[in-house]
Amino acid sequence: MAEQRENQRGRGDHGDRVREVGEPRGRRVSQEEARAWADLVDTARRTVTEGLVVGTSGNVSVRVGETVLVTPSGVPYDRLAPDDVTGVDLTGRQVLGTLVPTSELPMHLAVYRATDARAIVHTHAVHATAVSTLVDELPLIHYMAAALGGPVRVARYATYGTDELAENMLHALTDRTGCLLQNHGTLTYGTTLPQAYDRTAQLEWMCRVWLTASAVPGRSPNLLSLEQLAEVSDRLRGYGQRG
């Protein structure tokens, strides 16, 4: 790999400069994009270390202006380097890098076009995927559903990487910042990568709680009402530090 990169940093047979690996197609990576890429790679690696994905399943993206930086297809996250920046515009045209973007690009772009999202995390988390095969909506097992906008819906199954899946996902995301993908996994978004990731982690945790409670023989979990959830939504607006 090092030898390959060294050769690509050299000159062609006719003395022409050969484009460096990861050098942008048409323009250079800005400082803001470089920082965002570093954060994206860190987040992608975190999905693996915290057990939300296996191998290269799942993907992460972040929007910088009109450019969407996204994890490439089939590349282990621990091998991604600063010069592997992969970016597309909102039509899906690649504008940065040489690696092929994730096959789930249609889902990411659909969210960015339809919402104010600045970051997206998609995982194949075990408990959330299990729940996606059982119900059409995650039962209100915990008040943190309010952090995702309300009861979490399950998007109807469609083949990965298709426009049909992206359409089903958008329907499930109406007035929500996260959803389950039937027989597939999860997708959450936020205004920052940490927020998008935290919503993914919360969703997986809620799914685990519901599955655990539902497994107790002869008992059914107590669920919250929509009124109770609405009260939590009001309280969450003032949650955290101010100033």
mmCIF file of C-alpha atoms in Angstrom, residues 116 137-138 140 142-153 171-179 187-190 195 198-200 202-203 206 225-234 236-237:
data_model
loop_
_atom_site.group_PDB
_atom_site.id
_atom_site.type_symbol
_atom_site.label_atom_id
_atom_site.label_comp_id
_atom_site.label_asym_id
_atom_site.label_seq_id
_atom_site.Cartn_x
_atom_site.Cartn_y
_atom_site.Cartn_z
ATOM 1 C CA ASP A 116 -32.032 19.845 8.248
ATOM 2 C CA GLU A 137 -43.296 0.550 15.747
ATOM 3 C CA LEU A 138 -41.096 0.284 18.826
ATOM 4 C CA LEU A 140 -43.117 3.144 24.197
ATOM 5 C CA HIS A 142 -38.945 4.443 27.715
ATOM 6 C CA TYR A 143 -39.329 8.202 27.683
ATOM 7 C CA MET A 144 -36.143 8.713 25.629
ATOM 8 C CA ALA A 145 -38.284 7.997 22.583
ATOM 9 C CA ALA A 146 -39.073 11.700 22.919
ATOM 10 C CA ALA A 147 -35.476 12.492 21.947
ATOM 11 C CA LEU A 148 -36.213 10.930 18.559
ATOM 12 C CA GLY A 149 -39.438 12.893 18.094
ATOM 13 C CA GLY A 150 -41.876 10.249 19.305
ATOM 14 C CA PRO A 151 -42.645 6.554 18.849
ATOM 15 C CA VAL A 152 -39.999 5.059 16.585
ATOM 16 C CA ARG A 153 -41.438 3.597 13.396
ATOM 17 C CA HIS A 171 -41.896 7.852 5.388
ATOM 18 C CA ALA A 172 -40.859 6.312 8.721
ATOM 19 C CA LEU A 173 -38.812 9.423 9.564
ATOM 20 C CA THR A 174 -41.719 11.852 9.223
ATOM 21 C CA ASP A 175 -41.442 14.162 12.277
ATOM 22 C CA ARG A 176 -38.733 11.871 13.675
ATOM 23 C CA THR A 177 -34.940 11.899 13.833
ATOM 24 C CA GLY A 178 -34.568 8.126 13.806
ATOM 25 C CA CYS A 179 -36.222 4.951 12.593
ATOM 26 C CA LEU A 187 -30.853 5.162 10.865
ATOM 27 C CA THR A 188 -30.641 8.332 12.936
ATOM 28 C CA TYR A 189 -29.642 11.889 12.114
ATOM 29 C CA GLY A 190 -28.756 15.076 13.937
ATOM 30 C CA GLN A 195 -25.902 13.885 18.352
ATOM 31 C CA ASP A 198 -26.107 9.325 20.628
ATOM 32 C CA ARG A 199 -29.535 8.890 19.054
ATOM 33 C CA THR A 200 -28.406 5.612 17.500
ATOM 34 C CA GLN A 202 -30.290 5.400 22.631
ATOM 35 C CA LEU A 203 -32.413 3.619 20.025
ATOM 36 C CA MET A 206 -34.460 1.103 24.073
ATOM 37 C CA SER A 225 -48.810 6.854 26.968
ATOM 38 C CA LEU A 226 -48.503 9.505 24.270
ATOM 39 C CA GLU A 227 -49.488 12.082 26.894
ATOM 40 C CA GLN A 228 -46.629 11.005 29.163
ATOM 41 C CA LEU A 229 -44.246 11.164 26.211
ATOM 42 C CA ALA A 230 -45.432 14.667 25.313
ATOM 43 C CA GLU A 231 -44.689 15.827 28.855
ATOM 44 C CA VAL A 232 -41.145 14.504 28.545
ATOM 45 C CA SER A 233 -40.735 16.244 25.182
ATOM 46 C CA ASP A 234 -41.493 19.568 26.853
ATOM 47 C CA LEU A 236 -36.243 17.870 27.199
ATOM 48 C CA ARG A 237 -36.363 21.275 25.514
#
